[in-house]
Amino acid sequence: MEVYFYLRLLLKRGENKRMRNSSKFQWLSSVIFLYLVNQAHGQKRGVPHDLKCITHNLKIWDCSWEASYRINHGTTYEVCIVNSSYSCIQTEKTHFEIPALSLADHEIKISSTHVSGNSVTKFILSERNVSLVPATLQILNLTADFSTSTLYLKWNDNGSAFPHHSNVIWEIIVLYKEDMEVATVATFNTTLMGKDSVHHWNWTSDIPLECTAHHVKIRYYIDELHFFGQKEWSEWIPLRISGSPIKESYEVFPRDKVVPVGSNMMFCCVVEETVLTAQYGSEKCSLIPLDNKSVGIKINNITISPSSGTNVVFTTRSNLYGTVVFAGYPPDIPKKLNCETRDLKEIICSWNPGRPTGLVGPRDTNYILYERFSGRNVTYKRDEEHMNENHQLIFQMISGQERYNFTLKASNPLGGSEAVILVDITQRVYPHTPSKLNVKGINSTAIFLEWHLSGNFANINLFCEIEINSAYSGQELRNITVKGLETSSYHVSVDKLIPYTMYTFRVRCSSEKFWKWSKWSNEKQYLTMEGIPSKGPDIWREWSADGKSVIIYWKPLPFNEANGKILSYDVSYGLEEETQYLSEIPDPHHKAEIKLDRNDYNDYIISVVAKNSVGSSPPSKITSLEIPNEDLKMEQVVGIGNGILFHWNYDLNMTCDYVIKWCNSTRSEPCLIDWKKFPANSTGALIEYDNFQSGTRYNFFLYGCKNQKYQLLRSIVGYTEELAPNVAPNFTVEDTSADSILVKWEDIPVEDLRGFLRGYLFYFEKGEKGTSKIQGLESETRRSDVKVKNITDITQKTLRIVDLQGKTGYHLLLQAYTDGGVGPGKAMYVVTKENSEGLIIAILIPVAVAIFVGVVTSILCYRKREWIKETFYPDIPNPENSKALQFHKSVCEGSSALKTLEMNPCTPNNVEVVETRSAAPKIEEDTEIKSPVAVVPEEGSDAEPENHVVVSYCPPIIEEEIANAGGEEAGGSSQVIYIDIQSMYQPQAKPEEELENNSVGGAGYKPQMHLPVTSTVENIIVADDLEKTAGYRPQANVNAWNLDSPDSPRSIDSNSEVVSFGSPCSINSRQFLIPPKDEESPKSSNGGWSFTNFFQNKPND
Amino acid sequence: PVSQPASPCLLTLLLTPFTLGAPISLTDPINQAYNLALYMQKNTSVLLQTYLQYQGSPFSDPGFSAPELQLSNLPPAAVPFMLWRGLGDGERLLQARGAFSALAQHLQLVSDDQADLNPSSSVLLSQLAAARLRAQGLMGNIVSVMTALGVSIPAEMDSLGPAPFGASAFERKCRGYVVTREYGHWTDRAVRDMALLKAKYVV
């Protein structure tokens, strides 16, 4: 009871304390407690104790107990389950087996019998005290696949031994290396299904299994829900690996392994010797010891291998060991998979393998083309020599099947991929190149085209394209649909061809449901047959100049109308009914002459027929005569570049056609270069002709056709392009007078005109011979003194140029111009005649005037002879009465304003006796004295260049100025004036004014006065003195004269002895002719006639 | 595909001197064998270098050499000089003939191996095929010399034994290396063999 009590207590406490669902803990605590209680009893009393019960399958309990060794030997036991139907068990051992009891507590009574006596021990046993320990497993298999370093485990879970569904926890541990490191621990759950089940587990090792020993153990735990006792893990079950390393001789592992690029790998070398180095490819690796005769290396992120793989080499002292690893890629998905047929017999599927796998030889990618509908497949045969980017496989077509579902499977040791394509093969026809192209003629415009196209196209229509090429019509493509054949021979007719034409044919085909064109077949040339010429030749006729024959012209038929080689032409002519044939004219000739007389006025019909080997063309007809046209005008036309445009009005009467014929205007009759016909409804034409030349005049004739008869409508002269004349007009000077020239010119010949003449340009210019500026200059650059006349009246042939100067040279130039430009000019030099009338007049008038003056003078002299005699040649000269000076004055001065000869009353005292000297030559008969030498002005530097100016030496005047001379005029009171002729006639006012200014500075020339004036003040003083002395004293101081006017020629000539300077005009007298001073004479004080005035004026000239 | 063997044949024909001092039957075979060996000698190092170049590192490393690698069924050419010199003509020729017989068989094996490992290396494959044909040719020439010398000719041995299908890629590379290397060594030795005979029998 004590035991029971404790047990219950413990269980109660244990239940309270235990963790939820922790049967392990419950079981452990119960066993410990039961053991402790029984131990205490047994040892105390020497009887069975520590009863323990376990079960492997929940059906049988296996119980055992401990017994004191002293009483154990020779002891028999009787185990009875109290109050049960089980009979007691007699045993000599300390354990017994009983069927599993119900959940209630059961009293077990063990009676032990031995020599020393008997004892009875009682135990309370319930299911809760029983432990569930799973039995040893039935291992079916544990195999190692060394090539993949994988362990495969297969076992039976013995589930039939357990009545219920139970969860099972499996635990597998793999140990490796000598020191039994844990390589992996795997735990997983299964469920017992009430029957035996086989379980699998596999594991791939990081390192090759050959590298070191591997140990595998397994245990398991059954979590039986309906069992209330303790549940325990089974014992570890060691497993033996079946299968052994392949051969002893392989020292390095793994061997020849194919791995994906980027994997991590372990290589090991198993040798007795010490491994010194290891290398992967060319890379040295650090060694990892595995066990006493095995070392490894670890390679991370393996890169792609060369073709023969990457070598892994371990080196020992005496040898080297190695293996090869092939790192590459699994096959890429095939790209651009395409299936088509060329002959509907086999299907060609091609593809691009995509990314290279890096694996070759036996490791290269295998391709299998699988057709889903038929279930057939084709394997790719690698052709190393014809490896290119695209791969292809040929699949034989299945009759009656049009739709194909292809799957291309690619695989290599690292994996596989596939691509799918579904095709209707009738829509994927890419025919072979058509061959054996041949042409057979049908007629002149149609042929048969034959070709061979291998393949069985019986079920489809072919769509073919025929390329027809000829030099005449160019390239043409014709598409045809032909029924596909099994026999491969096709022929089609090709029509609408041009006869007698060399054609080049070629063909390509596709299916009617277009996929791809085949390549073009080879070309085939063929000349189509000849046909009858379709039209008669284009004809025209011209009468000969004498009207005795008509020449019929025709043009060769164009290629498309000749339809063959024209062999000859038949020309015939005749009146209404009767027809005469000329002989056959062979082809190269395109005209014929028919002897007819225009004056017969018979209108013949001429007809021309072209013939080739097949037949004759329809005839072309033309009448021999024209309908006359009275009002015909000559028109002018200028073309546009290389052609000429004609316009005419629409005329209902013109029923056949219009003809424009043309010829070079300089040619003689019959004149015909070419003609061109235009339909009756046309109203204009552009005539273009390759041989038209610029600057050449052509005659054009426009004919209209009424009732098959032609009528000349217009006659036109024209140029395609006008040019400038290429010759100058030939001109001559017909007449020359003193003021005019008459020029006459000739026409320029038409061929030199090169355009319609629009006028002439006539240039003339005054000038000496050889200095013409006309020629060689363009008109716009000609100088303004070149005069030009534009003659636009082209009928004018003469020109009179008037208003010329007599006896003058003129340059003349004549040019003709057209709209094309101005032609060259012809130049000429002409001198006008002398003007005789003018000359006569010019002589007569002065003579008449001279005579008249002479007569008048004579008359006057005669009538005044007494006075003259008295005045000039008195018997007794009286200077007082002499008028000579006055006469002189009037003649010399010519102006009443000048009073220089007005003499002051002569003071005899002032007149000194003049020595008789030889100064006379200086005095001529007139009072004017021409001085051959320039008078140099006072300013020496200002040299007067005008030496030629005639300076007259005015009459020597000796003035004695007394009255009213202002201070400023003092310096000029008595002066000798040099004056030139022009100055002499100037009004006196101006010199006076200037005198005022100039004399102030003492600048005046005062040759006869020794007046060393140095300043204004002195000047004034001197002036005062002068008033007193007031006299001209030329003789007074010769030295002073010389000094004052050193440059004076007079002073030089006269030297010191000259004293007669300034003597008045007198022919004979050697005296000074000084008239008495005229008091009444105005402005006598310092008039123009003074030396001062002269010198003052001089610079002003 | 190999046209080169034609040229040594032509060469031997051209170079064969007609010597009155020796039996014609002996002079010709010796000269032929000598000339062929001489011609082969020029190509052996190229073959070895080409072969190694295609095997990857360390084979393709400059100066690669692994004299420790040997093939049990391919007799090594290396021999102590005096031992070689002391051999009788017949024995010397017998060894050479056996070696080239084995070499020809091994070169076929190596060709097959390389067709797997380096299928696109047409240069290497053609050189191997050429070497095999030359080895066979030289073997035939040696047999001719032996016949001329009156040496009894044993039947040709199958030196390869059972088909060595299971060899790993590394073993095949090494095997090829040893074969091409020994092919060179044996060619060198054959030149010396024939030179010796030439000196002896062909004046």
PDB file of C-alpha atoms in Angstrom, chain A residues 949-950 979-986:
ATOM      1  CA  VAL A 949      52.392 138.923-118.940  1.00  0.00           C
ATOM      2  CA  VAL A 950      53.024 142.008-120.863  1.00  0.00           C
ATOM      3  CA  ILE A 979      50.904 148.143-114.337  1.00  0.00           C
ATOM      4  CA  ASP A 980      49.960 145.539-116.800  1.00  0.00           C
ATOM      5  CA  ILE A 981      47.479 146.058-119.554  1.00  0.00           C
ATOM      6  CA  GLN A 982      44.613 144.417-117.851  1.00  0.00           C
ATOM      7  CA  SER A 983      45.150 146.375-114.694  1.00  0.00           C
ATOM      8  CA  MET A 984      45.345 149.422-116.676  1.00  0.00           C
ATOM      9  CA  TYR A 985      41.764 149.234-117.701  1.00  0.00           C
ATOM     10  CA  GLN A 986      40.432 148.378-114.347  1.00  0.00           C
TER      11      GLN A 986
END
